[in-house]
Short mmCIF file of C-alpha atoms in Angstrom, two decimals:
data_model
loop_
_atom_site.label_atom_id
_atom_site.label_comp_id
_atom_site.label_asym_id
_atom_site.label_seq_id
_atom_site.Cartn_x
_atom_site.Cartn_y
_atom_site.Cartn_z
CA MET A 85 59.23 101.02 -87.66
CA ILE A 86 59.95 97.68 -90.51
CA ARG A 87 59.27 99.25 -94.45
CA SER A 88 60.41 96.01 -95.92
CA ASN A 89 57.40 93.69 -96.96
CA GLY A 90 60.70 90.47 -97.32
CA PHE A 91 61.16 91.40 -93.33
CA ARG A 92 58.03 91.30 -91.82
CA PHE A 93 57.54 88.38 -93.86
CA ALA A 94 60.70 86.69 -91.97
CA PHE A 95 59.87 88.07 -89.01
CA ALA A 96 56.35 86.99 -89.08
CA LEU A 97 57.28 83.79 -89.91
CA LEU A 98 60.24 83.37 -87.38
CA THR A 99 57.51 85.03 -84.76
CA SER A 100 55.02 81.54 -86.30
CA PHE A 101 58.24 79.17 -85.67
CA ILE A 102 58.75 80.18 -82.40
CA ALA A 103 55.06 80.26 -80.67
CA PHE A 104 53.84 76.56 -82.50
CA SER A 105 57.26 75.42 -81.12
CA SER A 106 56.73 76.72 -77.26
CA ILE A 107 52.43 75.22 -78.12
CA ALA A 108 54.60 71.46 -79.46
CA ARG A 109 56.24 71.29 -76.48
CA GLU A 110 54.41 72.95 -73.32
CA GLY A 111 50.43 71.63 -74.32
CA GLY A 112 47.37 71.77 -76.08
CA ARG A 113 48.27 70.14 -78.45
CA GLU A 114 47.62 65.81 -78.19
CA GLY A 115 48.43 62.95 -80.10
CA HIS A 116 50.94 61.92 -83.14
CA GLY A 117 53.04 63.49 -85.21
CA GLY A 118 54.10 66.77 -84.15
CA ASP A 119 53.39 65.99 -80.08
CA THR A 120 57.05 65.70 -78.70
CA LEU A 121 56.47 64.19 -75.09
CA VAL A 122 55.17 61.22 -77.87
CA ASN A 123 58.17 60.89 -80.10
CA GLU A 124 59.87 60.82 -77.13
CA PHE A 125 58.28 58.85 -75.25
CA GLN A 126 58.35 56.18 -77.57
CA GLY A 127 62.12 57.36 -78.84
CA THR A 128 62.55 56.37 -75.88
CA ALA A 129 60.85 53.78 -75.18
CA ASP A 130 62.92 51.58 -78.85
CA ARG A 131 66.78 52.57 -77.59
CA LEU A 132 65.06 50.71 -74.26
CA ALA A 133 64.23 47.72 -75.93
CA ASP A 134 67.21 48.04 -78.50
CA ARG A 135 69.59 47.69 -74.80
CA ILE A 136 67.54 45.23 -73.04
CA THR A 137 68.25 43.12 -75.62
CA ALA A 138 71.96 43.76 -76.83
CA LEU A 139 72.09 43.68 -73.11
CA ARG A 140 70.34 41.32 -71.28
CA PRO A 141 70.08 41.90 -67.27
CA ALA A 142 67.32 39.56 -65.68
CA SER A 143 66.14 41.85 -63.88
CA CYS A 144 64.29 43.53 -68.07
CA PHE A 145 62.40 40.21 -67.99
CA ASP A 146 62.05 38.82 -71.70
CA PRO A 147 63.67 41.76 -74.11
CA VAL A 148 61.20 39.73 -77.13
CA ALA A 149 58.25 41.10 -74.70
CA PHE A 150 59.72 44.29 -74.33
CA ALA A 151 60.28 44.87 -77.65
CA GLY A 152 57.18 43.43 -78.59
CA ILE A 153 55.38 45.88 -76.70
CA VAL A 154 57.21 48.72 -77.54
CA ALA A 155 56.57 48.09 -81.28
CA LYS A 156 52.85 48.17 -81.22
CA LEU A 157 52.59 51.45 -79.25
CA ASP A 158 53.48 52.95 -82.43
CA GLY A 159 50.74 54.97 -82.47
CA ARG A 160 49.14 54.33 -79.78
CA VAL A 161 50.87 56.35 -77.01
CA PHE A 162 48.94 59.68 -76.76
CA SER A 163 49.07 63.01 -74.31
CA LYS A 164 46.16 65.15 -72.34
CA ILE A 165 46.87 67.69 -70.03
CA VAL A 166 46.36 65.68 -67.10
CA ALA A 167 45.66 61.11 -66.59
CA THR A 168 44.22 59.66 -64.19
CA VAL A 169 43.66 56.82 -62.66
CA LYS A 170 40.46 55.48 -60.75
CA HIS A 171 41.55 53.65 -57.79
CA PRO A 172 39.42 49.76 -58.44
CA VAL A 173 38.11 49.50 -54.69
CA THR A 174 37.97 53.07 -53.54
CA GLY A 175 36.74 54.71 -56.89
CA GLU A 176 39.28 57.93 -55.93
CA VAL A 177 40.23 58.81 -59.28
CA SER A 178 43.94 60.49 -58.84
CA PRO A 179 46.67 61.83 -61.78
CA GLN A 180 49.93 60.09 -63.13
CA ASP A 181 52.64 60.43 -65.20
CA ALA A 182 51.19 58.33 -67.65
CA THR A 183 48.81 55.05 -67.29
CA ASN A 184 48.38 52.39 -69.65
CA GLU A 185 46.12 50.04 -71.31
CA TRP A 186 44.66 47.01 -72.66
CA ALA A 187 42.07 48.57 -74.63
CA ALA A 188 40.08 48.54 -78.08
CA ASP A 189 42.09 49.95 -80.64
CA PRO A 190 40.62 53.29 -81.44
CA ALA A 191 41.95 54.20 -85.03
CA TYR A 192 40.58 50.29 -86.28
CA VAL A 193 37.78 51.55 -88.79
CA VAL A 194 34.33 49.04 -88.27
CA SER A 195 32.50 47.37 -91.11
CA GLY A 196 30.05 45.30 -90.05
CA PRO A 197 27.92 44.74 -86.84
CA ASN A 198 29.93 41.80 -86.43
CA ASP A 199 33.29 43.55 -86.56
CA HIS A 200 35.18 44.50 -83.84
CA PRO A 201 37.76 46.29 -83.01
CA PRO A 202 41.73 44.97 -81.88
CA ILE A 203 42.36 44.51 -78.34
CA VAL A 204 45.81 46.88 -78.18
CA PRO A 205 48.17 48.00 -75.54
CA MET A 206 47.51 52.18 -75.35
CA VAL A 207 49.49 54.82 -72.92
CA THR A 208 48.59 57.95 -72.28
CA LEU A 209 51.19 60.66 -70.74
CA SER A 210 50.39 63.84 -68.43
CA ARG A 211 51.00 66.87 -70.21
CA THR A 212 51.40 68.46 -67.04
CA ARG A 213 53.92 65.93 -65.18
CA VAL A 214 55.94 64.54 -67.60
CA ILE A 215 57.05 67.88 -68.78
CA GLU A 216 58.07 68.56 -65.94
CA ILE A 217 60.81 65.34 -65.55
CA LYS A 218 64.42 66.09 -66.38
CA ASP A 219 66.55 63.66 -65.10
CA PRO A 220 66.92 60.31 -67.94
CA VAL A 221 67.33 58.10 -65.57
CA THR A 222 63.63 58.82 -64.22
CA TYR A 223 62.10 59.11 -67.42
CA ALA A 224 63.61 55.69 -68.13
CA VAL A 225 62.45 54.65 -65.79
CA LEU A 226 58.66 56.26 -66.23
CA VAL A 227 58.84 55.04 -69.79
CA THR A 228 60.10 50.68 -68.56
CA HIS A 229 57.31 50.84 -65.87
CA GLU A 230 54.69 51.84 -68.46
CA ILE A 231 55.39 49.26 -70.63
CA PHE A 232 55.64 46.41 -67.78
CA GLY A 233 52.66 47.97 -66.74
CA LEU A 234 51.96 46.61 -70.59
CA LEU A 235 52.63 43.43 -70.12
CA GLU A 236 51.34 42.83 -66.16
CA ILE A 237 54.84 42.62 -64.40
CA GLU A 238 53.92 45.94 -62.52
CA SER A 239 51.61 47.80 -60.60
CA THR A 240 50.26 51.37 -60.63
CA ASN A 241 52.72 53.54 -58.47
CA GLU A 242 54.55 50.07 -58.09
CA MET A 243 57.98 51.30 -59.64
CA ARG A 244 60.85 49.19 -58.14
CA LYS A 245 60.82 46.12 -60.72
CA SER A 246 61.64 48.95 -63.91
CA ARG A 247 64.11 50.64 -61.45
CA ALA A 248 66.02 48.01 -60.86
CA CYS A 249 65.90 47.27 -64.43
CA VAL A 250 67.01 51.06 -66.31
CA GLU A 251 70.15 50.61 -63.43
CA ASP A 252 71.31 47.16 -63.96
CA LEU A 253 71.46 49.01 -67.73
CA ILE A 254 73.54 51.77 -66.62
CA ASP A 255 75.54 48.78 -64.35
CA ARG A 256 76.61 47.57 -67.94
CA GLY A 257 77.43 50.28 -69.40
CA ALA A 258 74.35 52.13 -71.29
CA LYS A 259 74.34 55.92 -70.50
CA ALA A 260 71.53 57.43 -68.76
CA GLU A 261 71.16 59.72 -71.38
CA GLU A 262 71.97 57.75 -74.66
CA LEU A 263 68.73 55.69 -73.06
CA VAL A 264 66.86 58.86 -73.46
CA TYR A 265 65.58 60.39 -76.95
CA ARG A 266 64.87 63.91 -76.42
CA GLU A 267 63.78 66.29 -79.69
CA SER A 268 64.42 69.79 -79.87
CA PRO A 269 62.22 72.27 -79.49
CA ILE A 270 63.33 74.03 -82.23
CA THR A 271 62.91 71.93 -85.87
CA SER A 272 65.43 72.25 -88.63
CA MET A 273 64.21 75.00 -90.42
CA GLU A 274 63.66 77.04 -87.73
CA GLN A 275 67.28 75.87 -87.61
CA GLN A 276 67.77 77.38 -91.09
CA PHE A 277 65.87 80.51 -90.87
CA LEU A 278 68.43 81.53 -87.84
CA SER A 279 71.73 80.64 -89.55
CA GLY A 280 70.57 82.17 -92.52
CA ASP A 281 70.36 78.84 -94.16
CA LEU A 282 67.07 80.05 -95.44
CA TYR A 283 66.26 82.61 -97.82
CA PHE A 284 63.69 84.47 -98.99
CA ASP A 285 62.41 86.69 -102.39
#
């Protein structure tokens, strides 16, 4: 039986940290800020843009355009349980790892009847599918494919060009693990608590 109020508080705090980190990593949260999947996508896109700019493989097309799309995506990457795409001819809906589109900026505040939100690039990640991608090359290809899709270099389910780009980066000395940004599922405060550096009175 737990008798100390301080210990009860610390135990409850640790339990809530662990529960929150598993929710943030495994699903249930959408949008930005604490969404690990969104942060990992954006971080990986930033790393890819840096390596493409530095190494300039021809298979990666225009490094300036790639970096420009990545910069415009900041704050415009979302996640949901399953992202889907509708076939333009058959109307068939199929699940995807991610989708990309140019659409009206959802964060734009319309100030009048003649004011219209700007058209911006957006990516939506499928939580149930993307969370299962453990291989860094596969993940880097996915991120590259979404950027290439926004640049109209690749279309849905066509990943040959994005795979060639990532493979050329690796052939030129980039390490696959360094192309992909991964967040630790445990926060720095949780780490301090577990290591004994965080004290409660």
